mmCIF file of C-alpha atoms in Angstrom:
data_model
loop_
_atom_site.group_PDB
_atom_site.id
_atom_site.type_symbol
_atom_site.label_atom_id
_atom_site.label_comp_id
_atom_site.label_asym_id
_atom_site.label_seq_id
_atom_site.Cartn_x
_atom_site.Cartn_y
_atom_site.Cartn_z
ATOM 1 C CA UNK A 12 -75.616 133.709 -6.588
ATOM 2 C CA UNK A 13 -72.025 133.159 -5.443
ATOM 3 C CA UNK A 14 -72.536 129.388 -5.345
ATOM 4 C CA UNK A 15 -74.009 129.384 -8.851
ATOM 5 C CA UNK A 16 -71.087 131.470 -10.114
ATOM 6 C CA UNK A 17 -68.644 129.031 -8.536
ATOM 7 C CA UNK A 18 -70.445 126.097 -10.137
ATOM 8 C CA UNK A 19 -70.140 127.755 -13.538
ATOM 9 C CA UNK A 20 -66.390 128.273 -13.098
ATOM 10 C CA UNK A 21 -65.955 124.650 -12.062
ATOM 11 C CA UNK A 22 -67.886 123.375 -15.093
ATOM 12 C CA UNK A 23 -65.834 125.551 -17.462
ATOM 13 C CA UNK A 24 -62.357 124.864 -16.088
ATOM 14 C CA UNK A 25 -62.738 121.372 -14.683
ATOM 15 C CA UNK A 26 -60.918 118.956 -17.018
ATOM 16 C CA UNK A 27 -62.799 116.155 -18.730
ATOM 17 C CA UNK A 28 -62.518 113.118 -16.424
ATOM 18 C CA UNK A 29 -62.083 110.809 -19.431
ATOM 19 C CA UNK A 30 -58.877 112.623 -20.455
ATOM 20 C CA UNK A 31 -56.064 111.489 -18.156
ATOM 21 C CA UNK A 32 -52.659 112.894 -19.163
ATOM 22 C CA UNK A 33 -49.537 111.526 -17.537
ATOM 23 C CA UNK A 34 -48.111 113.553 -14.633
ATOM 24 C CA UNK A 35 -45.543 116.171 -15.617
ATOM 25 C CA UNK A 36 -46.736 116.510 -19.219
ATOM 26 C CA UNK A 37 -48.073 119.523 -21.102
ATOM 27 C CA UNK A 38 -51.499 119.443 -22.704
ATOM 28 C CA UNK A 39 -53.017 121.653 -25.368
ATOM 29 C CA UNK A 40 -56.578 121.604 -26.679
ATOM 30 C CA UNK A 41 -57.090 119.829 -30.003
ATOM 31 C CA UNK A 42 -60.084 119.646 -32.325
ATOM 32 C CA UNK A 43 -60.180 117.596 -35.519
ATOM 33 C CA UNK A 44 -63.538 118.282 -37.114
ATOM 34 C CA UNK A 45 -66.162 117.107 -34.605
ATOM 35 C CA UNK A 46 -63.578 115.220 -32.522
ATOM 36 C CA UNK A 47 -62.153 117.015 -29.498
ATOM 37 C CA UNK A 48 -59.291 116.154 -27.202
ATOM 38 C CA UNK A 49 -55.836 117.298 -26.141
ATOM 39 C CA UNK A 50 -52.264 116.886 -27.339
ATOM 40 C CA UNK A 51 -50.053 115.569 -24.558
ATOM 41 C CA UNK A 52 -46.408 116.607 -24.909
ATOM 42 C CA UNK A 53 -43.783 114.828 -22.831
ATOM 43 C CA UNK A 54 -39.997 114.745 -22.620
ATOM 44 C CA UNK A 55 -37.940 111.877 -21.278
ATOM 45 C CA UNK A 56 -35.538 114.378 -19.736
ATOM 46 C CA UNK A 57 -35.175 118.136 -19.432
ATOM 47 C CA UNK A 58 -34.263 119.544 -22.837
ATOM 48 C CA UNK A 59 -34.601 116.130 -24.479
ATOM 49 C CA UNK A 60 -36.640 115.285 -27.584
ATOM 50 C CA UNK A 61 -40.369 115.764 -27.249
ATOM 51 C CA UNK A 62 -42.957 113.105 -27.902
ATOM 52 C CA UNK A 63 -46.663 113.576 -28.427
ATOM 53 C CA UNK A 64 -49.798 111.625 -27.756
ATOM 54 C CA UNK A 65 -53.384 112.556 -28.628
ATOM 55 C CA UNK A 66 -55.952 111.965 -25.872
ATOM 56 C CA UNK A 67 -59.603 111.998 -26.916
ATOM 57 C CA UNK A 68 -62.648 112.923 -24.860
ATOM 58 C CA UNK A 69 -64.052 109.395 -25.068
ATOM 59 C CA UNK A 70 -61.039 108.089 -23.142
ATOM 60 C CA UNK A 71 -59.100 106.662 -26.090
ATOM 61 C CA UNK A 72 -55.528 107.719 -26.923
ATOM 62 C CA UNK A 73 -53.064 107.432 -29.801
ATOM 63 C CA UNK A 74 -49.655 105.822 -29.625
ATOM 64 C CA UNK A 75 -46.771 108.167 -28.712
ATOM 65 C CA UNK A 76 -45.090 109.710 -31.764
ATOM 66 C CA UNK A 77 -41.917 111.721 -32.171
ATOM 67 C CA UNK A 78 -41.795 115.439 -32.918
ATOM 68 C CA UNK A 79 -40.812 114.688 -36.532
ATOM 69 C CA UNK A 80 -43.731 112.293 -36.991
ATOM 70 C CA UNK A 81 -46.088 114.840 -35.453
ATOM 71 C CA UNK A 82 -44.939 117.553 -37.860
ATOM 72 C CA UNK A 83 -45.282 115.237 -40.870
ATOM 73 C CA UNK A 84 -48.801 114.293 -39.792
ATOM 74 C CA UNK A 85 -50.190 117.676 -38.744
ATOM 75 C CA UNK A 86 -47.966 120.072 -40.698
ATOM 76 C CA UNK A 87 -46.935 122.083 -37.640
ATOM 77 C CA UNK A 88 -44.016 121.680 -35.273
ATOM 78 C CA UNK A 89 -44.646 120.060 -31.921
ATOM 79 C CA UNK A 90 -42.745 122.833 -30.144
ATOM 80 C CA UNK A 91 -45.150 125.387 -31.571
ATOM 81 C CA UNK A 92 -48.146 123.364 -30.416
ATOM 82 C CA UNK A 93 -46.671 122.905 -26.955
ATOM 83 C CA UNK A 94 -45.826 126.603 -26.564
ATOM 84 C CA UNK A 95 -48.013 128.097 -23.855
ATOM 85 C CA UNK A 96 -49.484 131.616 -24.040
ATOM 86 C CA UNK A 97 -47.004 134.267 -23.005
ATOM 87 C CA UNK A 98 -48.901 135.490 -19.921
ATOM 88 C CA UNK A 99 -51.094 133.859 -17.250
ATOM 89 C CA UNK A 100 -53.904 136.201 -18.306
ATOM 90 C CA UNK A 101 -53.873 134.781 -21.832
ATOM 91 C CA UNK A 102 -54.003 131.248 -20.445
ATOM 92 C CA UNK A 103 -56.868 132.144 -18.130
ATOM 93 C CA UNK A 104 -58.959 133.702 -20.912
ATOM 94 C CA UNK A 105 -57.933 131.145 -23.562
ATOM 95 C CA UNK A 106 -56.579 133.777 -25.956
ATOM 96 C CA UNK A 107 -53.276 134.244 -27.764
ATOM 97 C CA UNK A 108 -52.920 137.982 -28.455
ATOM 98 C CA UNK A 109 -53.680 141.446 -27.111
ATOM 99 C CA UNK A 110 -56.135 141.939 -29.953
ATOM 100 C CA UNK A 111 -58.177 139.030 -28.625
ATOM 101 C CA UNK A 112 -58.149 140.695 -25.216
ATOM 102 C CA UNK A 113 -60.178 143.556 -26.715
ATOM 103 C CA UNK A 114 -62.945 141.134 -27.680
ATOM 104 C CA UNK A 115 -62.906 139.588 -24.222
ATOM 105 C CA UNK A 116 -63.253 143.094 -22.747
ATOM 106 C CA UNK A 117 -66.308 143.657 -24.971
ATOM 107 C CA UNK A 118 -67.794 140.429 -23.662
ATOM 108 C CA UNK A 119 -67.170 141.404 -20.046
ATOM 109 C CA UNK A 120 -68.686 144.849 -20.689
ATOM 110 C CA UNK A 121 -71.798 143.210 -22.105
ATOM 111 C CA UNK A 122 -72.152 140.983 -19.063
ATOM 112 C CA UNK A 123 -71.658 143.987 -16.765
ATOM 113 C CA UNK A 124 -74.451 145.851 -18.588
ATOM 114 C CA UNK A 125 -76.769 142.867 -18.249
ATOM 115 C CA UNK A 126 -76.058 142.647 -14.533
ATOM 116 C CA UNK A 127 -76.482 146.408 -14.142
ATOM 117 C CA UNK A 128 -79.933 146.410 -15.751
ATOM 118 C CA UNK A 129 -81.223 143.848 -13.262
ATOM 119 C CA UNK A 130 -79.648 145.682 -10.321
ATOM 120 C CA UNK A 131 -81.306 148.968 -11.360
ATOM 121 C CA UNK A 132 -84.671 147.296 -11.914
ATOM 122 C CA UNK A 133 -84.438 145.649 -8.494
ATOM 123 C CA UNK A 134 -83.548 148.890 -6.685
ATOM 124 C CA UNK A 135 -86.298 150.916 -8.408
ATOM 125 C CA UNK A 136 -88.898 148.236 -7.707
ATOM 126 C CA UNK A 137 -87.925 148.062 -4.046
ATOM 127 C CA UNK A 138 -88.234 151.843 -3.710
ATOM 128 C CA UNK A 139 -91.709 151.903 -5.247
ATOM 129 C CA UNK A 140 -92.845 148.684 -3.536
ATOM 130 C CA UNK A 141 -93.992 147.224 -6.848
ATOM 131 C CA UNK A 142 -92.473 145.713 -9.963
ATOM 132 C CA UNK A 143 -91.235 148.554 -12.200
ATOM 133 C CA UNK A 144 -89.146 148.483 -15.377
ATOM 134 C CA UNK A 145 -87.341 151.833 -15.801
ATOM 135 C CA UNK A 146 -86.100 153.078 -19.162
ATOM 136 C CA UNK A 147 -82.488 152.497 -18.072
ATOM 137 C CA UNK A 148 -83.290 148.773 -17.997
ATOM 138 C CA UNK A 149 -83.916 148.752 -21.745
ATOM 139 C CA UNK A 150 -80.882 150.905 -22.586
ATOM 140 C CA UNK A 151 -78.522 148.675 -20.599
ATOM 141 C CA UNK A 152 -80.161 145.620 -22.164
ATOM 142 C CA UNK A 153 -79.546 147.025 -25.643
ATOM 143 C CA UNK A 154 -75.889 147.868 -24.940
ATOM 144 C CA UNK A 155 -75.304 144.505 -23.285
ATOM 145 C CA UNK A 156 -77.075 142.582 -26.028
ATOM 146 C CA UNK A 157 -75.061 144.212 -28.825
ATOM 147 C CA UNK A 158 -71.795 143.682 -26.921
ATOM 148 C CA UNK A 159 -72.517 140.018 -26.241
ATOM 149 C CA UNK A 160 -73.710 139.456 -29.813
ATOM 150 C CA UNK A 161 -70.377 140.811 -31.079
ATOM 151 C CA UNK A 162 -68.352 138.771 -28.588
ATOM 152 C CA UNK A 163 -70.124 135.485 -29.302
ATOM 153 C CA UNK A 164 -69.854 136.073 -33.050
ATOM 154 C CA UNK A 165 -66.080 136.436 -32.572
ATOM 155 C CA UNK A 166 -66.062 133.216 -30.536
ATOM 156 C CA UNK A 167 -68.148 131.596 -33.303
ATOM 157 C CA UNK A 168 -70.722 130.397 -30.767
ATOM 158 C CA UNK A 169 -73.894 129.947 -32.811
ATOM 159 C CA UNK A 170 -76.239 129.183 -29.910
ATOM 160 C CA UNK A 171 -75.166 132.260 -27.954
ATOM 161 C CA UNK A 172 -75.464 134.459 -31.066
ATOM 162 C CA UNK A 173 -79.015 133.243 -31.658
ATOM 163 C CA UNK A 174 -79.832 133.889 -28.007
ATOM 164 C CA UNK A 175 -78.885 137.575 -28.328
ATOM 165 C CA UNK A 176 -80.483 138.205 -31.740
ATOM 166 C CA UNK A 177 -84.125 138.357 -30.644
ATOM 167 C CA UNK A 178 -83.253 140.220 -27.456
ATOM 168 C CA UNK A 179 -81.544 143.110 -29.258
ATOM 169 C CA UNK A 180 -84.607 143.649 -31.461
ATOM 170 C CA UNK A 181 -86.986 143.593 -28.483
ATOM 171 C CA UNK A 182 -84.840 145.996 -26.450
ATOM 172 C CA UNK A 183 -84.668 148.494 -29.317
ATOM 173 C CA UNK A 184 -88.409 148.237 -29.936
ATOM 174 C CA UNK A 185 -89.246 148.969 -26.290
ATOM 175 C CA UNK A 186 -87.019 152.055 -26.318
ATOM 176 C CA UNK A 187 -88.757 153.284 -29.471
ATOM 177 C CA UNK A 188 -92.205 152.745 -27.931
ATOM 178 C CA UNK A 189 -91.208 154.667 -24.797
ATOM 179 C CA UNK A 190 -90.078 157.673 -26.843
ATOM 180 C CA UNK A 191 -93.167 157.550 -29.067
ATOM 181 C CA UNK A 192 -95.354 157.647 -25.966
ATOM 182 C CA UNK A 193 -93.420 160.634 -24.640
ATOM 183 C CA UNK A 194 -93.895 162.525 -27.897
ATOM 184 C CA UNK A 195 -97.631 161.826 -27.845
ATOM 185 C CA UNK A 196 -97.882 163.014 -24.247
ATOM 186 C CA UNK A 197 -95.916 166.186 -25.070
ATOM 187 C CA UNK A 198 -98.195 166.972 -28.032
ATOM 188 C CA UNK A 199 -101.293 166.409 -25.899
ATOM 189 C CA UNK A 200 -99.950 168.700 -23.184
ATOM 190 C CA UNK A 201 -99.181 171.408 -25.751
ATOM 191 C CA UNK A 202 -102.661 171.216 -27.232
ATOM 192 C CA UNK A 203 -104.192 171.440 -23.772
ATOM 193 C CA UNK A 204 -102.113 174.517 -23.054
ATOM 194 C CA UNK A 205 -103.296 176.113 -26.305
ATOM 195 C CA UNK A 206 -106.931 175.250 -25.602
ATOM 196 C CA UNK A 207 -107.157 172.923 -28.580
ATOM 197 C CA UNK A 208 -108.949 169.624 -28.743
ATOM 198 C CA UNK A 209 -107.310 166.383 -27.754
ATOM 199 C CA UNK A 210 -107.994 162.965 -29.190
ATOM 200 C CA UNK A 211 -109.552 160.920 -26.397
ATOM 201 C CA UNK A 212 -109.810 157.789 -28.461
ATOM 202 C CA UNK A 213 -113.182 158.493 -30.069
ATOM 203 C CA UNK A 214 -112.293 161.565 -32.108
ATOM 204 C CA UNK A 215 -111.243 165.088 -31.209
ATOM 205 C CA UNK A 216 -113.172 166.428 -28.249
ATOM 206 C CA UNK A 217 -112.652 169.583 -26.205
ATOM 207 C CA UNK A 218 -111.417 168.942 -22.707
ATOM 208 C CA UNK A 219 -113.826 170.710 -20.329
ATOM 209 C CA UNK A 220 -114.373 170.321 -16.616
ATOM 210 C CA UNK A 221 -116.903 167.638 -15.941
ATOM 211 C CA UNK A 222 -120.294 169.099 -15.041
ATOM 212 C CA UNK A 223 -121.598 168.319 -11.600
ATOM 213 C CA UNK A 224 -123.995 165.428 -11.688
ATOM 214 C CA UNK A 225 -127.627 166.547 -11.275
ATOM 215 C CA UNK A 226 -129.448 164.882 -8.392
ATOM 216 C CA UNK A 227 -132.002 162.347 -9.471
ATOM 217 C CA UNK A 228 -135.624 163.192 -8.570
ATOM 218 C CA UNK A 229 -136.957 161.313 -5.584
ATOM 219 C CA UNK A 230 -139.262 158.450 -6.441
ATOM 220 C CA UNK A 231 -142.810 158.889 -5.072
ATOM 221 C CA UNK A 232 -143.645 156.682 -2.125
ATOM 222 C CA UNK A 233 -146.361 154.178 -2.901
ATOM 223 C CA UNK A 234 -147.884 152.718 0.256
ATOM 224 C CA UNK A 235 -148.018 148.977 0.525
ATOM 225 C CA UNK A 236 -151.321 147.092 1.161
ATOM 226 C CA UNK A 237 -150.269 146.521 4.763
ATOM 227 C CA UNK A 238 -149.873 150.254 5.335
ATOM 228 C CA UNK A 239 -153.323 150.896 3.797
ATOM 229 C CA UNK A 240 -154.983 148.353 6.085
ATOM 230 C CA UNK A 241 -153.317 149.821 9.152
ATOM 231 C CA UNK A 242 -154.475 153.251 8.149
#
């Protein structure tokens, strides 16, 4: 599990090998329609004028342009693009405000609920020495599914949103079925206590102790021809 988690972190944060910014430059993510890349910001000297270059994921790159040319082309100042998030936490989570941090917290809470459901199911199954799905599994699944649905919708991740949609419906349906079964069992127990009839599947029938099975009469012994001859 730890190795798989580490692999996921490496895949997320490892830079694209085709994008090779110059040493000592700043890079910021860029997306122009379906085209993705980074803006490389460099300065000839400390405090000097900035220059920009766009590096694309296919390995190609634009010619260096000045800050003025960049602003005329993209309509935003190069200094604003090059500005890094104010805290290391924002850079780590790829967010720009404390409001965004709330959504990230919702996403983490959803993942924690999903992990918790599997941990509970594992512990309960180990105790009973068989595969068991407790009700808490479905409640944690529902909470986690709704949280992750909300988080991925905020991230505008269509595939992840679709992945949570069916799950939320199934989790809620299982919880409803569990409670319907409990209500039926409670009604049956109440009717038994009152001496009423209980539906056994083929209509209402009184529940009475099963009568002792009557012994079957012994079958008469018919002698075989061999026994007759011997006699």
